[in-house]
Amino acid sequence: MRVGFAGLGSMGGGMCRRLADRGFDVTVFDIDREAVKSADRHPGIEGVSDVLGLAASVVVTMLPDGSAVRQVADVLLPRLEPGSLIIDTGSSAPSDTLELGRVAADHGVAVVDAPVSGSPAAARAGELTLMAAGTPDALDGAEVVLSALGRVHRVGPAGAGHALKALNNLLSAVNLAAVAEVMITGRAFGLDPAVMLEVINASTGRNHASETKLPDHVLSGTFDSGFALRLMLKDIRIATSLQAEAGGPAAFGTACGELWEKAFAELPSGADNVEVVRWLEGVAGRDLRPATAVRPRQEG
C-alpha cells in the first residue's frame, strides 16, 4: 500500500520510518527540506518537493494543528480518488476535524482522526497509543496503517479522537505541574529528589510525570521530551474549551491553563513542555538538585 505522509517532526519522522519498515511504500513531505532529505535516505521512503506528491489512497498527517492539516488537505482533495482516506494523527481541535470531514466528503474522501500518545522512541518502535475516531468503514480502512504504529483504540465518531487527546494532555499537564510542585516543596524541606521519586513511584502518587518526565527529562537537566510547550498549551486550550462547553467542574483545568499561559509567556518560544518545571523552579526560587536535609521544626 502506498501512503502519503505529511509532517516529519519529532513524532512524524519516526512514524513514517516505522511504516516503511512494515512494508508500506511511503511518500513524505515537510516544509523542512532537511527532514525530507533525511527521511528519503531510509529504505521504502521517497521524499517529494510539494504536497501534491503525497496523493495516495491513504494520506497520514502529523502536523501542529487543524489549520496546517487543512492546508494540506485543500491541496490534495481535488487530486485524491473517491474512496481515499485522510488520517490526522496530530492534535487538532475537534471542530476543525468535523469541518474537514464535511469538505472531504464532497470529494468522496473519508477522514479519520487518530491522534497518538507516546514518545518519539515509541513512534519509531510502533508502540504508540492511537485514539481513532470516524465511521466504522473509515476506521476499518485505516486499521492496517494505524495498527503498524501501535495499539489502536476506537473511541467514537469523528472528532472524538481529538477530543480525547486534548483531555488526556490536559490531565498530563496537571500531573506534571502537580509533581513539580510537590518536588519543589520536598526540595525546600531538604529531601533528595531521587529519593522522593523512588517513593512516589512505589506509592499512590505515581503517574507518567513522576515515572518518566521528571527522571528522564528534568532531573537529567536535558528538558528534551520532544513535545513543545506551545503544543501542550494548544491542547490545554482545546480541553478547557471542551470543559466550558460541558459546563461541569473545571477547577484543575482552569488553574492548569493559567499556569501554562504564564509559563509560555516567559519561557523561550521553542521551549519543551517539561520546561514548565524550570519555570516553576524560577517562581519558587529553587531548583530540584539535591540539598542538605533540614531538620523539621519541633513543636512546643
PDB file of C-alpha atoms in Angstrom:
ATOM      1  CA  MET A   1       0.000   0.000   0.000  1.00  0.00           C
ATOM      2  CA  ARG A   2       1.202   3.483  -0.852  1.00  0.00           C
ATOM      3  CA  VAL A   3       0.894   6.052   1.928  1.00  0.00           C
ATOM      4  CA  GLY A   4       1.447   9.792   1.693  1.00  0.00           C
ATOM      5  CA  PHE A   5       2.853  11.259   4.913  1.00  0.00           C
ATOM      6  CA  ALA A   6       2.921  14.976   5.803  1.00  0.00           C
ATOM      7  CA  GLY A   7       4.883  16.213   8.809  1.00  0.00           C
ATOM      8  CA  LEU A   8       8.333  14.915   9.729  1.00  0.00           C
ATOM      9  CA  GLY A   9       8.865  16.383  13.164  1.00  0.00           C
ATOM     10  CA  SER A  10       9.892  14.513  16.303  1.00  0.00           C
ATOM     11  CA  MET A  11       6.910  12.149  16.010  1.00  0.00           C
ATOM     12  CA  GLY A  12       6.234  12.071  12.280  1.00  0.00           C
ATOM     13  CA  GLY A  13       9.845  11.293  11.425  1.00  0.00           C
ATOM     14  CA  GLY A  14       9.717   8.080  13.425  1.00  0.00           C
ATOM     15  CA  MET A  15       6.204   7.168  12.316  1.00  0.00           C
ATOM     16  CA  CYS A  16       6.958   7.327   8.601  1.00  0.00           C
ATOM     17  CA  ARG A  17      10.065   5.191   9.090  1.00  0.00           C
ATOM     18  CA  ARG A  18       8.031   2.671  11.059  1.00  0.00           C
ATOM     19  CA  LEU A  19       5.508   2.414   8.215  1.00  0.00           C
ATOM     20  CA  ALA A  20       8.299   1.876   5.694  1.00  0.00           C
ATOM     21  CA  ASP A  21       9.807  -0.835   7.871  1.00  0.00           C
ATOM     22  CA  ARG A  22       6.420  -2.570   7.937  1.00  0.00           C
ATOM     23  CA  GLY A  23       6.355  -2.751   4.147  1.00  0.00           C
ATOM     24  CA  PHE A  24       4.421   0.359   3.161  1.00  0.00           C
ATOM     25  CA  ASP A  25       5.548   2.457   0.201  1.00  0.00           C
ATOM     26  CA  VAL A  26       5.791   5.859   1.906  1.00  0.00           C
ATOM     27  CA  THR A  27       5.978   9.244   0.205  1.00  0.00           C
ATOM     28  CA  VAL A  28       6.835  12.121   2.561  1.00  0.00           C
ATOM     29  CA  PHE A  29       6.724  15.901   2.609  1.00  0.00           C
ATOM     30  CA  ASP A  30       7.636  18.588   5.135  1.00  0.00           C
ATOM     31  CA  ILE A  31       8.406  22.279   4.889  1.00  0.00           C
ATOM     32  CA  ASP A  32      11.765  21.382   6.454  1.00  0.00           C
ATOM     33  CA  ARG A  33      13.696  20.211   3.420  1.00  0.00           C
ATOM     34  CA  GLU A  34      16.463  18.660   5.535  1.00  0.00           C
ATOM     35  CA  ALA A  35      13.888  16.471   7.282  1.00  0.00           C
ATOM     36  CA  VAL A  36      12.656  15.299   3.874  1.00  0.00           C
ATOM     37  CA  LYS A  37      16.203  14.530   2.722  1.00  0.00           C
ATOM     38  CA  SER A  38      16.889  12.582   5.899  1.00  0.00           C
ATOM     39  CA  ALA A  39      13.716  10.505   5.555  1.00  0.00           C
ATOM     40  CA  ASP A  40      14.392   9.924   1.850  1.00  0.00           C
ATOM     41  CA  ARG A  41      17.546   8.033   2.758  1.00  0.00           C
ATOM     42  CA  HIS A  42      15.504   5.432   4.650  1.00  0.00           C
ATOM     43  CA  PRO A  43      14.560   2.325   2.629  1.00  0.00           C
ATOM     44  CA  GLY A  44      10.946   2.421   1.458  1.00  0.00           C
ATOM     45  CA  ILE A  45      10.583   6.205   1.754  1.00  0.00           C
ATOM     46  CA  GLU A  46      10.548   8.725  -1.082  1.00  0.00           C
ATOM     47  CA  GLY A  47      10.757  12.426  -0.353  1.00  0.00           C
ATOM     48  CA  VAL A  48       8.755  14.810  -2.557  1.00  0.00           C
ATOM     49  CA  SER A  49       9.111  18.539  -3.126  1.00  0.00           C
ATOM     50  CA  ASP A  50       5.467  19.552  -2.732  1.00  0.00           C
ATOM     51  CA  VAL A  51       2.191  18.457  -1.151  1.00  0.00           C
ATOM     52  CA  LEU A  52       0.768  17.195  -4.450  1.00  0.00           C
ATOM     53  CA  GLY A  53       3.361  14.429  -4.397  1.00  0.00           C
ATOM     54  CA  LEU A  54       1.578  12.905  -1.404  1.00  0.00           C
ATOM     55  CA  ALA A  55      -1.548  11.916  -3.334  1.00  0.00           C
ATOM     56  CA  ALA A  56      -2.303   8.292  -2.428  1.00  0.00           C
ATOM     57  CA  SER A  57      -5.153   6.080  -1.289  1.00  0.00           C
ATOM     58  CA  VAL A  58      -4.168   6.856   2.317  1.00  0.00           C
ATOM     59  CA  VAL A  59      -2.676  10.162   3.449  1.00  0.00           C
ATOM     60  CA  VAL A  60      -1.394  10.493   7.015  1.00  0.00           C
ATOM     61  CA  THR A  61      -0.752  13.876   8.598  1.00  0.00           C
ATOM     62  CA  MET A  62       1.292  14.580  11.729  1.00  0.00           C
ATOM     63  CA  LEU A  63       1.052  18.362  11.834  1.00  0.00           C
ATOM     64  CA  PRO A  64       0.825  21.001  14.590  1.00  0.00           C
ATOM     65  CA  ASP A  65      -2.891  21.775  14.335  1.00  0.00           C
ATOM     66  CA  GLY A  66      -6.070  21.573  12.293  1.00  0.00           C
ATOM     67  CA  SER A  67      -5.183  24.640  10.253  1.00  0.00           C
ATOM     68  CA  ALA A  68      -1.995  23.006   8.985  1.00  0.00           C
ATOM     69  CA  VAL A  69      -3.902  19.796   8.196  1.00  0.00           C
ATOM     70  CA  ARG A  70      -6.489  21.783   6.271  1.00  0.00           C
ATOM     71  CA  GLN A  71      -3.797  23.474   4.180  1.00  0.00           C
ATOM     72  CA  VAL A  72      -2.500  20.072   3.095  1.00  0.00           C
ATOM     73  CA  ALA A  73      -5.990  18.652   2.556  1.00  0.00           C
ATOM     74  CA  ASP A  74      -7.182  21.592   0.445  1.00  0.00           C
ATOM     75  CA  VAL A  75      -4.312  20.985  -1.977  1.00  0.00           C
ATOM     76  CA  LEU A  76      -4.728  17.218  -2.085  1.00  0.00           C
ATOM     77  CA  LEU A  77      -8.504  16.699  -2.091  1.00  0.00           C
ATOM     78  CA  PRO A  78      -9.012  17.555  -5.785  1.00  0.00           C
ATOM     79  CA  ARG A  79      -6.294  15.004  -6.627  1.00  0.00           C
ATOM     80  CA  LEU A  80      -7.436  12.138  -4.397  1.00  0.00           C
ATOM     81  CA  GLU A  81      -9.543   9.316  -5.812  1.00  0.00           C
ATOM     82  CA  PRO A  82     -13.004   8.763  -4.312  1.00  0.00           C
ATOM     83  CA  GLY A  83     -12.676   6.230  -1.526  1.00  0.00           C
ATOM     84  CA  SER A  84      -9.338   7.629  -0.377  1.00  0.00           C
ATOM     85  CA  LEU A  85      -8.660   8.302   3.281  1.00  0.00           C
ATOM     86  CA  ILE A  86      -7.048  11.127   5.246  1.00  0.00           C
ATOM     87  CA  ILE A  87      -5.808  10.205   8.731  1.00  0.00           C
ATOM     88  CA  ASP A  88      -4.958  13.082  11.062  1.00  0.00           C
ATOM     89  CA  THR A  89      -2.645  11.715  13.762  1.00  0.00           C
ATOM     90  CA  GLY A  90      -1.759  15.091  15.273  1.00  0.00           C
ATOM     91  CA  SER A  91      -3.644  17.152  17.851  1.00  0.00           C
ATOM     92  CA  SER A  92      -6.367  19.221  16.192  1.00  0.00           C
ATOM     93  CA  ALA A  93      -9.483  20.863  17.554  1.00  0.00           C
ATOM     94  CA  PRO A  94     -12.495  18.547  17.137  1.00  0.00           C
ATOM     95  CA  SER A  95     -14.379  21.342  15.353  1.00  0.00           C
ATOM     96  CA  ASP A  96     -11.611  21.523  12.727  1.00  0.00           C
ATOM     97  CA  THR A  97     -11.840  17.770  12.250  1.00  0.00           C
ATOM     98  CA  LEU A  98     -15.594  17.858  11.724  1.00  0.00           C
ATOM     99  CA  GLU A  99     -15.298  20.676   9.182  1.00  0.00           C
ATOM    100  CA  LEU A 100     -12.548  18.833   7.286  1.00  0.00           C
ATOM    101  CA  GLY A 101     -14.760  15.751   7.223  1.00  0.00           C
ATOM    102  CA  ARG A 102     -17.598  17.701   5.625  1.00  0.00           C
ATOM    103  CA  VAL A 103     -15.305  19.174   2.965  1.00  0.00           C
ATOM    104  CA  ALA A 104     -13.614  15.841   2.253  1.00  0.00           C
ATOM    105  CA  ALA A 105     -16.975  14.090   1.889  1.00  0.00           C
ATOM    106  CA  ASP A 106     -17.752  16.349  -1.086  1.00  0.00           C
ATOM    107  CA  HIS A 107     -14.787  14.701  -2.813  1.00  0.00           C
ATOM    108  CA  GLY A 108     -15.742  11.175  -1.735  1.00  0.00           C
ATOM    109  CA  VAL A 109     -12.838  11.097   0.733  1.00  0.00           C
ATOM    110  CA  ALA A 110     -13.175   9.908   4.342  1.00  0.00           C
ATOM    111  CA  VAL A 111     -11.409  11.427   7.355  1.00  0.00           C
ATOM    112  CA  VAL A 112     -10.245   9.626  10.493  1.00  0.00           C
ATOM    113  CA  ASP A 113      -8.843  11.475  13.478  1.00  0.00           C
ATOM    114  CA  ALA A 114      -6.333   9.201  15.202  1.00  0.00           C
ATOM    115  CA  PRO A 115      -4.123  11.316  17.459  1.00  0.00           C
ATOM    116  CA  VAL A 116      -1.278   9.499  19.146  1.00  0.00           C
ATOM    117  CA  SER A 117       0.169   9.380  22.626  1.00  0.00           C
ATOM    118  CA  GLY A 118       3.736   8.329  23.241  1.00  0.00           C
ATOM    119  CA  SER A 119       7.330   9.375  22.789  1.00  0.00           C
ATOM    120  CA  PRO A 120       9.459   9.767  19.634  1.00  0.00           C
ATOM    121  CA  ALA A 121      11.079   6.446  20.561  1.00  0.00           C
ATOM    122  CA  ALA A 122       7.650   4.812  20.757  1.00  0.00           C
ATOM    123  CA  ALA A 123       6.801   6.252  17.339  1.00  0.00           C
ATOM    124  CA  ARG A 124       9.883   4.642  15.841  1.00  0.00           C
ATOM    125  CA  ALA A 125       9.191   1.318  17.563  1.00  0.00           C
ATOM    126  CA  GLY A 126       5.484   1.160  16.680  1.00  0.00           C
ATOM    127  CA  GLU A 127       4.445   1.379  20.336  1.00  0.00           C
ATOM    128  CA  LEU A 128       2.148   4.401  20.243  1.00  0.00           C
ATOM    129  CA  THR A 129      -1.368   4.621  21.643  1.00  0.00           C
ATOM    130  CA  LEU A 130      -3.776   5.734  18.908  1.00  0.00           C
ATOM    131  CA  MET A 131      -7.218   7.207  19.640  1.00  0.00           C
ATOM    132  CA  ALA A 132      -9.058   6.518  16.385  1.00  0.00           C
ATOM    133  CA  ALA A 133     -12.422   8.068  15.527  1.00  0.00           C
ATOM    134  CA  GLY A 134     -14.659   8.119  12.474  1.00  0.00           C
ATOM    135  CA  THR A 135     -17.230   5.980  10.705  1.00  0.00           C
ATOM    136  CA  PRO A 136     -16.874   2.190  11.052  1.00  0.00           C
ATOM    137  CA  ASP A 137     -15.965   1.865   7.361  1.00  0.00           C
ATOM    138  CA  ALA A 138     -13.324   4.584   7.572  1.00  0.00           C
ATOM    139  CA  LEU A 139     -11.844   3.026  10.703  1.00  0.00           C
ATOM    140  CA  ASP A 140     -11.729  -0.365   9.013  1.00  0.00           C
ATOM    141  CA  GLY A 141      -9.845   1.219   6.135  1.00  0.00           C
ATOM    142  CA  ALA A 142      -7.398   2.938   8.467  1.00  0.00           C
ATOM    143  CA  GLU A 143      -6.738  -0.121  10.635  1.00  0.00           C
ATOM    144  CA  VAL A 144      -3.941  -1.622   8.547  1.00  0.00           C
ATOM    145  CA  VAL A 145      -1.935   1.617   8.696  1.00  0.00           C
ATOM    146  CA  LEU A 146      -2.711   2.542  12.295  1.00  0.00           C
ATOM    147  CA  SER A 147      -2.013  -0.920  13.687  1.00  0.00           C
ATOM    148  CA  ALA A 148       1.517  -0.696  12.272  1.00  0.00           C
ATOM    149  CA  LEU A 149       2.109   2.326  14.502  1.00  0.00           C
ATOM    150  CA  GLY A 150       0.865   0.939  17.800  1.00  0.00           C
ATOM    151  CA  ARG A 151      -2.225  -0.058  19.731  1.00  0.00           C
ATOM    152  CA  VAL A 152      -5.440   1.279  18.209  1.00  0.00           C
ATOM    153  CA  HIS A 153      -8.397   2.276  20.389  1.00  0.00           C
ATOM    154  CA  ARG A 154     -11.636   3.037  18.553  1.00  0.00           C
ATOM    155  CA  VAL A 155     -13.087   5.850  20.646  1.00  0.00           C
ATOM    156  CA  GLY A 156     -16.157   7.073  18.756  1.00  0.00           C
ATOM    157  CA  PRO A 157     -17.378   9.181  15.827  1.00  0.00           C
ATOM    158  CA  ALA A 158     -15.401  11.863  14.016  1.00  0.00           C
ATOM    159  CA  GLY A 159     -13.781  14.354  16.383  1.00  0.00           C
ATOM    160  CA  ALA A 160     -13.849  12.025  19.378  1.00  0.00           C
ATOM    161  CA  GLY A 161     -10.187  11.119  18.977  1.00  0.00           C
ATOM    162  CA  HIS A 162      -9.055  14.714  19.036  1.00  0.00           C
ATOM    163  CA  ALA A 163     -11.324  15.492  21.979  1.00  0.00           C
ATOM    164  CA  LEU A 164      -9.880  12.593  23.974  1.00  0.00           C
ATOM    165  CA  LYS A 165      -6.297  13.515  23.067  1.00  0.00           C
ATOM    166  CA  ALA A 166      -6.779  17.077  24.305  1.00  0.00           C
ATOM    167  CA  LEU A 167      -8.370  15.881  27.536  1.00  0.00           C
ATOM    168  CA  ASN A 168      -5.575  13.340  28.025  1.00  0.00           C
ATOM    169  CA  ASN A 169      -2.967  16.053  27.565  1.00  0.00           C
ATOM    170  CA  LEU A 170      -4.762  18.330  29.991  1.00  0.00           C
ATOM    171  CA  LEU A 171      -4.541  15.555  32.581  1.00  0.00           C
ATOM    172  CA  SER A 172      -0.886  15.019  31.688  1.00  0.00           C
ATOM    173  CA  ALA A 173      -0.207  18.736  32.158  1.00  0.00           C
ATOM    174  CA  VAL A 174      -1.996  18.768  35.512  1.00  0.00           C
ATOM    175  CA  ASN A 175       0.092  15.776  36.628  1.00  0.00           C
ATOM    176  CA  LEU A 176       3.359  17.394  35.541  1.00  0.00           C
ATOM    177  CA  ALA A 177       2.592  20.636  37.366  1.00  0.00           C
ATOM    178  CA  ALA A 178       1.453  18.782  40.485  1.00  0.00           C
ATOM    179  CA  VAL A 179       4.542  16.557  40.615  1.00  0.00           C
ATOM    180  CA  ALA A 180       6.787  19.594  40.113  1.00  0.00           C
ATOM    181  CA  GLU A 181       5.054  21.444  42.951  1.00  0.00           C
ATOM    182  CA  VAL A 182       5.459  18.635  45.459  1.00  0.00           C
ATOM    183  CA  MET A 183       9.049  18.021  44.343  1.00  0.00           C
ATOM    184  CA  ILE A 184       9.947  21.679  44.842  1.00  0.00           C
ATOM    185  CA  THR A 185       8.306  21.605  48.269  1.00  0.00           C
ATOM    186  CA  GLY A 186      10.235  18.471  49.194  1.00  0.00           C
ATOM    187  CA  ARG A 187      13.434  20.065  47.938  1.00  0.00           C
ATOM    188  CA  ALA A 188      12.788  23.079  50.180  1.00  0.00           C
ATOM    189  CA  PHE A 189      12.392  20.709  53.128  1.00  0.00           C
ATOM    190  CA  GLY A 190      15.694  19.071  52.246  1.00  0.00           C
ATOM    191  CA  LEU A 191      14.524  15.857  50.631  1.00  0.00           C
ATOM    192  CA  ASP A 192      16.584  14.282  47.859  1.00  0.00           C
ATOM    193  CA  PRO A 193      14.624  14.463  44.552  1.00  0.00           C
ATOM    194  CA  ALA A 194      15.725  10.960  43.554  1.00  0.00           C
ATOM    195  CA  VAL A 195      14.513   9.562  46.858  1.00  0.00           C
ATOM    196  CA  MET A 196      11.217  11.418  46.512  1.00  0.00           C
ATOM    197  CA  LEU A 197      10.600   9.936  43.073  1.00  0.00           C
ATOM    198  CA  GLU A 198      11.573   6.453  44.208  1.00  0.00           C
ATOM    199  CA  VAL A 199       8.990   6.579  46.979  1.00  0.00           C
ATOM    200  CA  ILE A 200       6.284   8.366  44.966  1.00  0.00           C
ATOM    201  CA  ASN A 201       6.633   5.819  42.175  1.00  0.00           C
ATOM    202  CA  ALA A 202       6.204   2.999  44.676  1.00  0.00           C
ATOM    203  CA  SER A 203       3.156   4.742  46.158  1.00  0.00           C
ATOM    204  CA  THR A 204      -0.248   6.052  45.154  1.00  0.00           C
ATOM    205  CA  GLY A 205       1.042   9.376  43.814  1.00  0.00           C
ATOM    206  CA  ARG A 206       2.840   7.844  40.836  1.00  0.00           C
ATOM    207  CA  ASN A 207       1.929   8.934  37.293  1.00  0.00           C
ATOM    208  CA  HIS A 208       3.627   9.369  33.942  1.00  0.00           C
ATOM    209  CA  ALA A 209       5.232  12.634  35.001  1.00  0.00           C
ATOM    210  CA  SER A 210       6.794  11.087  38.090  1.00  0.00           C
ATOM    211  CA  GLU A 211       7.794   7.869  36.320  1.00  0.00           C
ATOM    212  CA  THR A 212       9.152   9.319  33.075  1.00  0.00           C
ATOM    213  CA  LYS A 213       9.153  13.082  32.604  1.00  0.00           C
ATOM    214  CA  LEU A 214      10.827  14.080  35.881  1.00  0.00           C
ATOM    215  CA  PRO A 215      13.570  11.416  35.984  1.00  0.00           C
ATOM    216  CA  ASP A 216      14.303  11.276  32.243  1.00  0.00           C
ATOM    217  CA  HIS A 217      13.890  14.872  31.149  1.00  0.00           C
ATOM    218  CA  VAL A 218      14.024  17.170  34.189  1.00  0.00           C
ATOM    219  CA  LEU A 219      16.402  15.776  36.813  1.00  0.00           C
ATOM    220  CA  SER A 220      18.706  14.827  33.945  1.00  0.00           C
ATOM    221  CA  GLY A 221      18.844  18.509  33.022  1.00  0.00           C
ATOM    222  CA  THR A 222      18.071  17.783  29.357  1.00  0.00           C
ATOM    223  CA  PHE A 223      14.452  19.068  29.188  1.00  0.00           C
ATOM    224  CA  ASP A 224      14.066  17.122  25.953  1.00  0.00           C
ATOM    225  CA  SER A 225      10.790  15.187  25.979  1.00  0.00           C
ATOM    226  CA  GLY A 226      10.278  16.041  22.301  1.00  0.00           C
ATOM    227  CA  PHE A 227       6.900  17.747  22.787  1.00  0.00           C
ATOM    228  CA  ALA A 228       6.859  21.538  22.613  1.00  0.00           C
ATOM    229  CA  LEU A 229       5.314  23.615  25.377  1.00  0.00           C
ATOM    230  CA  ARG A 230       3.348  25.601  22.781  1.00  0.00           C
ATOM    231  CA  LEU A 231       1.735  22.369  21.557  1.00  0.00           C
ATOM    232  CA  MET A 232       0.861  21.297  25.078  1.00  0.00           C
ATOM    233  CA  LEU A 233      -0.711  24.709  25.649  1.00  0.00           C
ATOM    234  CA  LYS A 234      -2.700  24.331  22.421  1.00  0.00           C
ATOM    235  CA  ASP A 235      -4.123  21.030  23.691  1.00  0.00           C
ATOM    236  CA  ILE A 236      -4.848  22.544  27.105  1.00  0.00           C
ATOM    237  CA  ARG A 237      -6.808  25.338  25.408  1.00  0.00           C
ATOM    238  CA  ILE A 238      -8.816  22.802  23.390  1.00  0.00           C
ATOM    239  CA  ALA A 239      -9.534  20.744  26.502  1.00  0.00           C
ATOM    240  CA  THR A 240     -10.564  23.694  28.655  1.00  0.00           C
ATOM    241  CA  SER A 241     -12.828  24.858  25.838  1.00  0.00           C
ATOM    242  CA  LEU A 242     -14.475  21.436  25.910  1.00  0.00           C
ATOM    243  CA  GLN A 243     -14.822  21.749  29.683  1.00  0.00           C
ATOM    244  CA  ALA A 244     -16.517  25.118  29.270  1.00  0.00           C
ATOM    245  CA  GLU A 245     -18.935  23.650  26.719  1.00  0.00           C
ATOM    246  CA  ALA A 246     -19.693  20.704  29.012  1.00  0.00           C
ATOM    247  CA  GLY A 247     -20.469  23.046  31.891  1.00  0.00           C
ATOM    248  CA  GLY A 248     -19.017  20.734  34.509  1.00  0.00           C
ATOM    249  CA  PRO A 249     -16.319  21.294  37.134  1.00  0.00           C
ATOM    250  CA  ALA A 250     -13.104  22.667  35.680  1.00  0.00           C
ATOM    251  CA  ALA A 251     -11.047  23.914  38.629  1.00  0.00           C
ATOM    252  CA  PHE A 252      -7.945  21.905  37.752  1.00  0.00           C
ATOM    253  CA  GLY A 253      -8.219  22.640  34.046  1.00  0.00           C
ATOM    254  CA  THR A 254      -8.618  26.364  34.650  1.00  0.00           C
ATOM    255  CA  ALA A 255      -5.689  26.532  37.071  1.00  0.00           C
ATOM    256  CA  CYS A 256      -3.504  24.446  34.764  1.00  0.00           C
ATOM    257  CA  GLY A 257      -4.365  26.618  31.779  1.00  0.00           C
ATOM    258  CA  GLU A 258      -3.479  29.785  33.663  1.00  0.00           C
ATOM    259  CA  LEU A 259      -0.166  28.312  34.788  1.00  0.00           C
ATOM    260  CA  TRP A 260       0.804  27.196  31.283  1.00  0.00           C
ATOM    261  CA  GLU A 261      -0.180  30.560  29.792  1.00  0.00           C
ATOM    262  CA  LYS A 262       2.178  32.336  32.197  1.00  0.00           C
ATOM    263  CA  ALA A 263       4.990  29.873  31.557  1.00  0.00           C
ATOM    264  CA  PHE A 264       4.531  30.164  27.785  1.00  0.00           C
ATOM    265  CA  ALA A 265       4.745  33.960  28.003  1.00  0.00           C
ATOM    266  CA  GLU A 266       8.024  33.871  29.928  1.00  0.00           C
ATOM    267  CA  LEU A 267       9.902  30.862  28.514  1.00  0.00           C
ATOM    268  CA  PRO A 268      11.703  30.800  25.127  1.00  0.00           C
ATOM    269  CA  SER A 269       9.433  30.252  22.122  1.00  0.00           C
ATOM    270  CA  GLY A 270      10.862  26.806  21.381  1.00  0.00           C
ATOM    271  CA  ALA A 271      10.648  25.501  24.956  1.00  0.00           C
ATOM    272  CA  ASP A 272       9.887  21.834  25.582  1.00  0.00           C
ATOM    273  CA  ASN A 273       6.734  21.190  27.598  1.00  0.00           C
ATOM    274  CA  VAL A 274       8.729  19.881  30.577  1.00  0.00           C
ATOM    275  CA  GLU A 275      10.391  23.282  30.858  1.00  0.00           C
ATOM    276  CA  VAL A 276       7.292  24.359  32.745  1.00  0.00           C
ATOM    277  CA  VAL A 277       9.146  22.759  35.661  1.00  0.00           C
ATOM    278  CA  ARG A 278      12.104  25.090  35.051  1.00  0.00           C
ATOM    279  CA  TRP A 279       9.633  27.993  35.120  1.00  0.00           C
ATOM    280  CA  LEU A 280       8.108  26.749  38.398  1.00  0.00           C
ATOM    281  CA  GLU A 281      11.602  26.477  39.858  1.00  0.00           C
ATOM    282  CA  GLY A 282      12.151  30.121  38.942  1.00  0.00           C
ATOM    283  CA  VAL A 283       8.889  31.158  40.578  1.00  0.00           C
ATOM    284  CA  ALA A 284       9.857  29.280  43.753  1.00  0.00           C
ATOM    285  CA  GLY A 285      13.471  30.421  43.637  1.00  0.00           C
ATOM    286  CA  ARG A 286      14.641  26.800  43.956  1.00  0.00           C
ATOM    287  CA  ASP A 287      15.853  24.058  41.647  1.00  0.00           C
ATOM    288  CA  LEU A 288      15.443  20.323  42.053  1.00  0.00           C
ATOM    289  CA  ARG A 289      19.058  19.331  42.674  1.00  0.00           C
ATOM    290  CA  PRO A 290      19.601  17.518  45.948  1.00  0.00           C
ATOM    291  CA  ALA A 291      20.030  19.703  49.013  1.00  0.00           C
ATOM    292  CA  THR A 292      21.340  19.155  52.507  1.00  0.00           C
ATOM    293  CA  ALA A 293      18.466  17.908  54.623  1.00  0.00           C
ATOM    294  CA  VAL A 294      16.934  20.354  57.055  1.00  0.00           C
ATOM    295  CA  ARG A 295      15.660  19.344  60.435  1.00  0.00           C
ATOM    296  CA  PRO A 296      11.895  19.620  60.857  1.00  0.00           C
ATOM    297  CA  ARG A 297      10.784  22.323  63.252  1.00  0.00           C
ATOM    298  CA  GLN A 298       9.895  20.872  66.656  1.00  0.00           C
ATOM    299  CA  GLU A 299       6.584  21.692  68.292  1.00  0.00           C
ATOM    300  CA  GLY A 300       6.319  23.092  71.858  1.00  0.00           C
TER     301      GLY A 300
END
